Short mmCIF file of C-alpha atoms and ligand atoms in Angstrom, two decimals:
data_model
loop_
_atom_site.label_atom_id
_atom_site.label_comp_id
_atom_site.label_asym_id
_atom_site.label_seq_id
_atom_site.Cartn_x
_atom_site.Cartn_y
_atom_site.Cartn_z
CA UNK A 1 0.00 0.00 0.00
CA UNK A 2 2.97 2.55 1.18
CA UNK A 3 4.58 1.89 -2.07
CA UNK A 4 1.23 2.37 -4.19
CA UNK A 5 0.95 5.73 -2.73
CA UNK A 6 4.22 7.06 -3.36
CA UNK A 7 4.13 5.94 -6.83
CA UNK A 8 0.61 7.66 -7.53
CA UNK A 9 2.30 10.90 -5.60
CA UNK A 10 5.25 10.31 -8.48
CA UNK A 11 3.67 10.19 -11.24
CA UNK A 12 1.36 13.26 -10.29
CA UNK A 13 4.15 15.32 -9.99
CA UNK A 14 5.34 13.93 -13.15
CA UNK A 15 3.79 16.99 -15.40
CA UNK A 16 4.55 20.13 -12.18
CA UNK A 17 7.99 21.51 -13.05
CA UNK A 18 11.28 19.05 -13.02
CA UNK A 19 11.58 16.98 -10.04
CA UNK A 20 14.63 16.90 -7.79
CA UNK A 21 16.74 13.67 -8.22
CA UNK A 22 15.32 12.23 -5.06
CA UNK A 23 11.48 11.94 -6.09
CA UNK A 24 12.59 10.52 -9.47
CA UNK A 25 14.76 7.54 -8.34
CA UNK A 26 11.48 6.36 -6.73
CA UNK A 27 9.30 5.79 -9.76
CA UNK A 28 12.07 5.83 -12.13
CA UNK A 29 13.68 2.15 -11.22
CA UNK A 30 16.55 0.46 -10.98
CA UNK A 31 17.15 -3.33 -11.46
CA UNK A 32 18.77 -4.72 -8.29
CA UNK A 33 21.49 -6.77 -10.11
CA UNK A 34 22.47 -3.67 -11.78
CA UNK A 35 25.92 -3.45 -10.75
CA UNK A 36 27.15 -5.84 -13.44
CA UNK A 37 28.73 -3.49 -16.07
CA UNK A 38 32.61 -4.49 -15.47
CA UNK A 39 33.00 -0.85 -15.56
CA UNK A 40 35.64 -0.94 -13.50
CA UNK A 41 36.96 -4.77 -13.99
CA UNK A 42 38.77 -3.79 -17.04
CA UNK A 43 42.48 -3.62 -15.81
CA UNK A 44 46.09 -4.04 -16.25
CA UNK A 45 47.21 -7.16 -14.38
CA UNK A 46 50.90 -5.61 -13.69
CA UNK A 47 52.07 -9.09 -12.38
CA UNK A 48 51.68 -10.88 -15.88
CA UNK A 49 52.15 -8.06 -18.31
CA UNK A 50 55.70 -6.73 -18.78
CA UNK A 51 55.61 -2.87 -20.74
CA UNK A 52 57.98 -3.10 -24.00
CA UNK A 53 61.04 -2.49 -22.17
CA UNK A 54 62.43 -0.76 -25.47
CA UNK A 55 59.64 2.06 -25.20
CA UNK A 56 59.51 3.45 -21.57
CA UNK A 57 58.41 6.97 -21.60
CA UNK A 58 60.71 9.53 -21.49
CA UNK A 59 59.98 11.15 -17.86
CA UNK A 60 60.34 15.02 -19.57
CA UNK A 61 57.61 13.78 -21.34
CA UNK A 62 55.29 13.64 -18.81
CA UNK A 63 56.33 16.61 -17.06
CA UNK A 64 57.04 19.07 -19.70
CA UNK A 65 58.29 22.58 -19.59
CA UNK A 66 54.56 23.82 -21.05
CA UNK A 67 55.67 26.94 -22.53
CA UNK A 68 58.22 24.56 -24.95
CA UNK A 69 55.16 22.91 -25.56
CA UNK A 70 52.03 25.20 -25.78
CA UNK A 71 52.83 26.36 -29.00
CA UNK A 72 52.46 22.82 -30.90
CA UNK A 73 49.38 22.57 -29.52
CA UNK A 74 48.55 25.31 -31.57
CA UNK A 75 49.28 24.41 -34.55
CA UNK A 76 47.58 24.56 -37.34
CA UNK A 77 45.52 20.83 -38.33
CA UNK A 78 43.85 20.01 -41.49
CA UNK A 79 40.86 19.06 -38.77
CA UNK A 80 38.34 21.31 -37.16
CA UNK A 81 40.32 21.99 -33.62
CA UNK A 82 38.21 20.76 -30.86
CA UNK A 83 40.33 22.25 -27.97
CA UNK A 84 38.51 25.27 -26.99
CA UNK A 85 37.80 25.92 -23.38
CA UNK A 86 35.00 27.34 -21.28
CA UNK A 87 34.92 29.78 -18.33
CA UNK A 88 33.26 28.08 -15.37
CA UNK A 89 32.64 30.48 -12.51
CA UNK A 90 33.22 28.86 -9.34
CA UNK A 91 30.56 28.44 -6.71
CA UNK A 92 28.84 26.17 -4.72
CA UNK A 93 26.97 23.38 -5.02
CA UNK A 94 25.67 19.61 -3.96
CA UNK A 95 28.16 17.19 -5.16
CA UNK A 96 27.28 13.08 -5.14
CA UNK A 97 23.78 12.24 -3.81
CA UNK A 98 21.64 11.15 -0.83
CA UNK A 99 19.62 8.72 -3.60
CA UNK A 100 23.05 6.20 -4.61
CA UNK A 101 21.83 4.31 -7.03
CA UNK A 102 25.53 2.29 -6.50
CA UNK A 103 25.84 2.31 -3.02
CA UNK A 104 29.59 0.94 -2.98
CA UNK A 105 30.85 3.82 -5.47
CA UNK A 106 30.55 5.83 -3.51
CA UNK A 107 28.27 8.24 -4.99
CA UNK A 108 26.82 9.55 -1.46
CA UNK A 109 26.19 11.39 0.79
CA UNK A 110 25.39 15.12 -1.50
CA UNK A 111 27.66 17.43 0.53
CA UNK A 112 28.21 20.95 -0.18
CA UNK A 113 31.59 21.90 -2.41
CA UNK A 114 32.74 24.81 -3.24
CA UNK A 115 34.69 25.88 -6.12
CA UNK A 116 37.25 27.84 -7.45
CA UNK A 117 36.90 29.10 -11.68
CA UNK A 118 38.44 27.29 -14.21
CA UNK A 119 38.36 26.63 -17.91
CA UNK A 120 36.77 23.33 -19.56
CA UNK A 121 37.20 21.90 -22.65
CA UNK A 122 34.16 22.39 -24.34
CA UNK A 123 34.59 18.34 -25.71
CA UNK A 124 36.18 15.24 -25.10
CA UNK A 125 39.88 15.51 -26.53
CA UNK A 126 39.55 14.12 -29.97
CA UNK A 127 41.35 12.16 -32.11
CA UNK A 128 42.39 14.62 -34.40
CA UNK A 129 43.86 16.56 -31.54
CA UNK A 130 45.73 13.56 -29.94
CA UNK A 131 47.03 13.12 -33.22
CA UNK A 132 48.33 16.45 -33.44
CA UNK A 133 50.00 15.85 -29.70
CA UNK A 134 51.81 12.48 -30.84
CA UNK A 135 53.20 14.45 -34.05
CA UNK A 136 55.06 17.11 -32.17
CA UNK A 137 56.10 15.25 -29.21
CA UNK A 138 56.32 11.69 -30.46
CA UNK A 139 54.76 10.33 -27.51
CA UNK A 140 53.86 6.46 -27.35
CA UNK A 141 50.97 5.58 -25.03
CA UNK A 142 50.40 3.07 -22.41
CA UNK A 143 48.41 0.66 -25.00
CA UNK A 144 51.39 0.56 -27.14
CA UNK A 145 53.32 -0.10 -25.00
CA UNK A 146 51.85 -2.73 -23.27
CA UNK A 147 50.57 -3.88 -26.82
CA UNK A 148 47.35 -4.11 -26.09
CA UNK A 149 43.75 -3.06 -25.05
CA UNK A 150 40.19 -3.95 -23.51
CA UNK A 151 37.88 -3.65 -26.39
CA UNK A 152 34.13 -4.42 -26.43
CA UNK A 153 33.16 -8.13 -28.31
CA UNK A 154 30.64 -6.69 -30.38
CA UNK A 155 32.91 -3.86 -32.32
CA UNK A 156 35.16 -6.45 -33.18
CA UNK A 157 35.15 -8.27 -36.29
CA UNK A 158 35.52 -12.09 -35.87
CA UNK A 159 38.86 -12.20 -37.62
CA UNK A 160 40.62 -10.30 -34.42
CA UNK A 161 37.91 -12.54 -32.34
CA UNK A 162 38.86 -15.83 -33.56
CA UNK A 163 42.32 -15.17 -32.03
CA UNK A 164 41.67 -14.36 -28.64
CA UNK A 165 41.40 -16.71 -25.62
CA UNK A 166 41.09 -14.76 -22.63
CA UNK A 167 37.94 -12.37 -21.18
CA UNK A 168 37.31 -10.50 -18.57
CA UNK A 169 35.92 -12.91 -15.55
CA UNK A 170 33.60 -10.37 -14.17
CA UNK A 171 33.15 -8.98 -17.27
CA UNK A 172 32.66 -11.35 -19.91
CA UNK A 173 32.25 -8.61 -23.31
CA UNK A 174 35.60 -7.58 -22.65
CA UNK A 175 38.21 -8.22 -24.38
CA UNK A 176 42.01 -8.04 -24.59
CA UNK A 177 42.94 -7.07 -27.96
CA UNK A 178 46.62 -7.27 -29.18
CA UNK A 179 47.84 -4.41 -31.09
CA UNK A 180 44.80 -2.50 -30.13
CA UNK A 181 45.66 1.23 -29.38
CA UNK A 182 44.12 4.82 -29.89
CA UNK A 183 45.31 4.46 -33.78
CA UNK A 184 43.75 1.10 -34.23
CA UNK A 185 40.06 1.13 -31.47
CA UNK A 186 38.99 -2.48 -32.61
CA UNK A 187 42.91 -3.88 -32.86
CA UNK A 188 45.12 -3.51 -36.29
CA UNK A 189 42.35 -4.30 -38.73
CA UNK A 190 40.51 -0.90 -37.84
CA UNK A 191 41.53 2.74 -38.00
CA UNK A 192 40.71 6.27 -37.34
CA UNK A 193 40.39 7.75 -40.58
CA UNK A 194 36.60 8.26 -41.13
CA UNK A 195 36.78 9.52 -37.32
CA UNK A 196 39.18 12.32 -36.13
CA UNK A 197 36.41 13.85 -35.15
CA UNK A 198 35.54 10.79 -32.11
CA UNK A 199 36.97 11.05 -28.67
CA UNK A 200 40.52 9.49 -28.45
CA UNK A 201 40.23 6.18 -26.75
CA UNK A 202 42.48 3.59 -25.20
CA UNK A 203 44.76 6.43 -23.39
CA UNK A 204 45.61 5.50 -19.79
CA UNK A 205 45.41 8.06 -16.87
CA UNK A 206 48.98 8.40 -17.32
CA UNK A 207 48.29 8.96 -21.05
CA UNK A 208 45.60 11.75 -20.32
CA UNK A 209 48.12 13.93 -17.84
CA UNK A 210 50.69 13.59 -20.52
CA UNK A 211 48.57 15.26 -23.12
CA UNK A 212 46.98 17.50 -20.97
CA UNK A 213 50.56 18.49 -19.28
CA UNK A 214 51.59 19.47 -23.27
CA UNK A 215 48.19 21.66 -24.07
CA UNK A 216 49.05 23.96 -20.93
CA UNK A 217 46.09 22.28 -19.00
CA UNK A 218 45.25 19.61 -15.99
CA UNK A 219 42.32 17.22 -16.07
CA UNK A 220 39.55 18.57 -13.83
CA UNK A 221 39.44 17.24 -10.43
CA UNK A 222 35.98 15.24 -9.53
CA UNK A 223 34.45 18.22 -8.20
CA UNK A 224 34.96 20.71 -10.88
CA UNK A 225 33.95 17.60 -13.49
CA UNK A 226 30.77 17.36 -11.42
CA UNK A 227 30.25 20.74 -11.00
CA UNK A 228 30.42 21.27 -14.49
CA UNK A 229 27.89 17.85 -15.52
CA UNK A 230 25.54 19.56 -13.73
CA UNK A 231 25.45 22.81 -15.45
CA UNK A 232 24.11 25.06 -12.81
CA UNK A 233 20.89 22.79 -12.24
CA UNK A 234 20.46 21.80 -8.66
CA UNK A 235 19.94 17.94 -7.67
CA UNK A 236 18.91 16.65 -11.41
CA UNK A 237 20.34 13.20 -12.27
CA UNK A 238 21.20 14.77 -15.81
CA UNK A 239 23.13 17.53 -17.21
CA UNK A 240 19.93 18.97 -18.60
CA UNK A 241 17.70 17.85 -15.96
CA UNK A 242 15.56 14.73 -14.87
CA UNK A 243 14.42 12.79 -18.13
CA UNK A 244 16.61 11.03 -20.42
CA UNK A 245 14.81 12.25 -23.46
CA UNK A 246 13.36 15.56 -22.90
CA UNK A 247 11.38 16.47 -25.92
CA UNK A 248 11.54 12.81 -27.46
CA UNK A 249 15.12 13.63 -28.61
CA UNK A 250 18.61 11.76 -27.84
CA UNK A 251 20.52 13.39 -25.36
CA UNK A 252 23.47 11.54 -24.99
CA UNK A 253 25.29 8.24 -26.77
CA UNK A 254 24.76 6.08 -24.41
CA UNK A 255 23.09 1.95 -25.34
CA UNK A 256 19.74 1.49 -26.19
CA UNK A 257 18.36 -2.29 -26.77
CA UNK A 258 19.49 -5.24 -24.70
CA UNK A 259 22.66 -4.90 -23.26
CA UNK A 260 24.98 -6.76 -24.08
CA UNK A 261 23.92 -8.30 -26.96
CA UNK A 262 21.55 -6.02 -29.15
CA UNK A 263 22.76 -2.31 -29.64
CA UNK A 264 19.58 -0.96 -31.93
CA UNK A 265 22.05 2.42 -32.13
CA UNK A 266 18.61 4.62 -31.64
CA UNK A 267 20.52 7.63 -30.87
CA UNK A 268 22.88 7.36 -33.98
CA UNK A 269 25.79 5.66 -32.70
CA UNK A 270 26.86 2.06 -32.22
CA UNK A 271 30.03 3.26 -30.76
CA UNK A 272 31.19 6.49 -30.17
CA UNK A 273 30.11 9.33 -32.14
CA UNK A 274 31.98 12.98 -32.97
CA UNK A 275 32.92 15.17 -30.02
CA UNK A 276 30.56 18.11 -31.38
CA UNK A 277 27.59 15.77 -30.94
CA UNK A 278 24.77 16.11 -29.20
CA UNK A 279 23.05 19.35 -27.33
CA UNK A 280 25.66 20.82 -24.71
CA UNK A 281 24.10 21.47 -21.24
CA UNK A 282 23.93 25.16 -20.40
CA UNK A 283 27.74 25.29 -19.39
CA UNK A 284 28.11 25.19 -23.74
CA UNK A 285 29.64 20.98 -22.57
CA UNK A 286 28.94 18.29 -25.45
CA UNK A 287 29.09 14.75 -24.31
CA UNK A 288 29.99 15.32 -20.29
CA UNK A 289 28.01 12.11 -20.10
CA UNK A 290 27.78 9.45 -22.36
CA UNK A 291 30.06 8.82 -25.52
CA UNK A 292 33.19 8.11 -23.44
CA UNK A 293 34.32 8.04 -19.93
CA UNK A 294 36.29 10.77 -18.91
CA UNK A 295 39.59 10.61 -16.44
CA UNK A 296 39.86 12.78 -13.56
CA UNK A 297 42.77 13.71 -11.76
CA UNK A 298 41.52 12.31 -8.31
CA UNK A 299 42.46 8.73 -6.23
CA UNK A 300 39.35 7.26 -5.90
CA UNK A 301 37.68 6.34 -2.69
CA UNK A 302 34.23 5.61 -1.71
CA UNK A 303 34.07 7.23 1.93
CA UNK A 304 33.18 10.89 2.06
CA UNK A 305 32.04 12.68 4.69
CA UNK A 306 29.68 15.84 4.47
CA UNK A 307 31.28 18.36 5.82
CA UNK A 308 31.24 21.91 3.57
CA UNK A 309 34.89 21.38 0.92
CA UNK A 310 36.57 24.20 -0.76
CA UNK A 311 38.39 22.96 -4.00
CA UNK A 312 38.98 19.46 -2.82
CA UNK A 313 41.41 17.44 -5.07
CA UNK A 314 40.35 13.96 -3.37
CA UNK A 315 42.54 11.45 -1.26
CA UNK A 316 46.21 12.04 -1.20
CA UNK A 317 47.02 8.65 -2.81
CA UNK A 318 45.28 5.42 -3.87
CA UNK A 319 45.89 2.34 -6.46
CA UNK A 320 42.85 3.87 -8.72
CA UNK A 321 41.44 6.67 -10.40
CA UNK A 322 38.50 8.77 -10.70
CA UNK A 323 36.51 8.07 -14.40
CA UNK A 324 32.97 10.06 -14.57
CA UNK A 325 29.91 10.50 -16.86
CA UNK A 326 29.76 6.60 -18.09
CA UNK A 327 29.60 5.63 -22.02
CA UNK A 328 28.16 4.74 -25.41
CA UNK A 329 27.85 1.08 -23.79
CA UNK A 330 26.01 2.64 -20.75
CA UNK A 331 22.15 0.91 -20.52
CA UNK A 332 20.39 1.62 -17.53
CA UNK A 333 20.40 -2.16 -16.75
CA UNK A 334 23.72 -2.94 -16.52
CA UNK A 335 25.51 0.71 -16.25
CA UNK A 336 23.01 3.39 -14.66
CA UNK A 337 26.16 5.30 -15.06
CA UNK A 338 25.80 8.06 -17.19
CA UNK A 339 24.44 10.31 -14.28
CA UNK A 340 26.45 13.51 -12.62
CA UNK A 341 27.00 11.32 -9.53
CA UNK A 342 27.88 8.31 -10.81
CA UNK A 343 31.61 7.42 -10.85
CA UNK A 344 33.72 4.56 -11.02
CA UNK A 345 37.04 3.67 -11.08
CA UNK A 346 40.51 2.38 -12.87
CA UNK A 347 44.00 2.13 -12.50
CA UNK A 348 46.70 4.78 -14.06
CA UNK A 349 47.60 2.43 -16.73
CA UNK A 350 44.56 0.91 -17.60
CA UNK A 351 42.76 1.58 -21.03
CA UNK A 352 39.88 0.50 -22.85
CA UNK A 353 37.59 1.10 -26.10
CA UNK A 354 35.01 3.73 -24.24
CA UNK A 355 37.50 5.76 -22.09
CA UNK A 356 39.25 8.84 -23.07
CA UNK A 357 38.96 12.53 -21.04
CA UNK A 358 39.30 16.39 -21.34
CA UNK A 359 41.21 18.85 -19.88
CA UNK A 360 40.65 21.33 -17.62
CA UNK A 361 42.91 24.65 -16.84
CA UNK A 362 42.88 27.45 -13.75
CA UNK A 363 43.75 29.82 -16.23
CA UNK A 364 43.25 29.76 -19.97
CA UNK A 365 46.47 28.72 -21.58
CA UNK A 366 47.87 31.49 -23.39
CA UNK A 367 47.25 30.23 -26.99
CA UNK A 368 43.63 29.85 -26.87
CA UNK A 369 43.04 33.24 -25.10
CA UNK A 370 44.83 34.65 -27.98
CA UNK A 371 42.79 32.73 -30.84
CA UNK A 372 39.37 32.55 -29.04
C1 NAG B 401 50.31 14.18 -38.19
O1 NAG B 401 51.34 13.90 -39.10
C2 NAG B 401 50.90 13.14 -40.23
C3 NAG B 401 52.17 12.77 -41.03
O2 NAG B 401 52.93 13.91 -41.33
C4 NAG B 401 49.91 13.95 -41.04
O3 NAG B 401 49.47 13.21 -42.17
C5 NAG B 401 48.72 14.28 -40.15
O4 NAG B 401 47.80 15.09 -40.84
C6 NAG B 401 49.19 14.97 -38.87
N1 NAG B 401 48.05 15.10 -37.99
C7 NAG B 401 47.51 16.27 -37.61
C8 NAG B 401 46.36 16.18 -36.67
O5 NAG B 401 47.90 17.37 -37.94
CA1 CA B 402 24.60 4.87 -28.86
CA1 CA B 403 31.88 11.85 -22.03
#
């Protein structure tokens, strides 16, 4: 009877103006088994895999004098450059939520944050972009180095299937693909060509700070990422609000069908799709969820407490990090992920198929304030 009430009360309120995230987790729910994405199963096993010895990064790499650098990532590209940045005025605001829908990431409870400005990139770093970093610094990534990557069954074809043997135990549509890397997404019988335009993809956390490092920027911390999901709305599971198709239109690339074994691609896009894609959310952000996961700077951790935090940057240390806003294999079944306060977790070194990130900057490298 209780429950009968409160979903009549639910779905009155269902036409009144937007409902906070707490009455909508009621009527709008949640399998119970629905923790069984693998979001975060997909790692490097550092006790079996040995890194190319030949190829170690060159540590000035990784921590580069940015002004040698900033430059380059200027340059001109035969691609439309998808590096701009926005201003995001500080402020405060709920981060996480008293409603988990994950309980054990750690998504509660809301607390209040507070937050400095900074500068976003408008989209996920593209292809076309990462290309231009790897021309001017020849930098080799993680993947390549390790010679492989966790790609998704389905994108593969069954050539590059038939040869592989191992999966991922908790996570069975995963799959280690040799030679896969952010040149070749579904291993070496795939490339990039018909899409510089698509997030790059199978770039470690390491990766991410490299490329970052050389554009003059940081990746955002959790809070600022948050922050900047939610677009100025208060308490809305969505960066545009409560529904995940507001005016029976597509949002965000996430998976619609039966996950994981029928993709009917309803919004467009079997995998990922262009970085321009998709409405922004009123801080001008495309794709802050959905399309790919996005790498934050912080350690993750699951216990916060809810005391008032000005600019926090996370635990000190930790053995993972921070990913946010879920992917184009997201389905509310299996990954109810592609919410502002979901979050979920990898290590440094780990890469995958539907991970890749954007950078974020205190102040707006000098390049892009000059060519706004
Ligand atoms: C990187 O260099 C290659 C080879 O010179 C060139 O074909 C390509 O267009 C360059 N990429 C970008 C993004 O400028
Ligand atoms: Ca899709
Ligand atoms: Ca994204």
């Amino acid at each position: 009877m209780f429950y009968v009430i409160i979903f009549i009360l639910a779905v009155l309120t269902n036409h009144t103006t937007e409902e906070t995230e707490d009455s909508v987790s009621i009527r709008d729910e949640v399998p119970e088994n629905k923790d069984s994405c693998g979001c975060s199963a997909i790692k490097r096993n550092k006790d079996e895999q040995l890194r190319d010895s030949t190829n170690i990064q060159d540590d000035t790499l990784l921590k580069p004098d940015r002004g040698k650098y900033s430059s380059a990532a200027n340059a001109r590209s035969i691609y439309p450059r998808t590096n701009q940045m926005v201003f995001i005025k500080g402020g405060k605001f709920m981060m996480g939520t008293d409603k988990p829908v994950f309980v054990a990431d750690g998504e509660g409870p809301a607390r209040e944050v507070t937050l400095s400005d900074f500068y976003l990139d408008v989209h996920e770093v593209s292809n076309a972009e990462f290309e231009l970093f790897v021309n001017s610094t020849g930098y080799r990534t993680e993947a390549e180095s390790f010679g492989d990557s966790f790609v998704f069954e389905l994108l593969l074809s069954e050539e590059t299937k038939s040869g592989i043997t191992q999966a991922v135990a908790a996570a069975p549509w995963w799959l280690p693909v040799k030679g896969s890397n952010w040149k070749h997404p579904e291993g070496p019988d795939s490339d990039i060509k018909d899409r510089m335009d698509h997030p790059v993809v199978h770039v470690s956390w390491n990766d991410a700070v490299a490329y970052c490092n050389w554009a003059g920027k940081r990746l955002p911390t959790e809070a600022e990422w948050e922050y900047a999901c939610r677009g100025g709305l208060k308490g809305r599971l969505f960066p545009w609000g409560n529904k995940l198709n507001p005016k029976d239109k597509h949002w965000v690339n996430i998976w619609q069908g039966e996950f994981p074994n029928i993709n009917t691609a309803e919004d467009g896009y079997v995998g990922t799709c262009p970085v321009t894609e998709f409405p922004t959310n009123a801080f001008h952000l495309h794709n802050i969820v959905g399309n790919v996961w996005e790498w934050t700077a912080d350690w993750w951790n699951v216990k916060h407490t809810n005391t008032p935090i000005v600019d926090p940057k996370g635990p000190e240390t930790g053995k993972d990090h921070v990913k946010k806003g879920g992917s184009y294999l997201c389905h509310k079944s299996y990954c109810y992920r592609y919410r502002c306060a979901a979050r979920s977790q990898n290590t440094p070194d780990s890469s995958a198929g539907n991970l890749g990130f954007r950078c974020a900057s205190t102040n707006i490298p000098e390049y892009l304030a000059e060519h706004p």
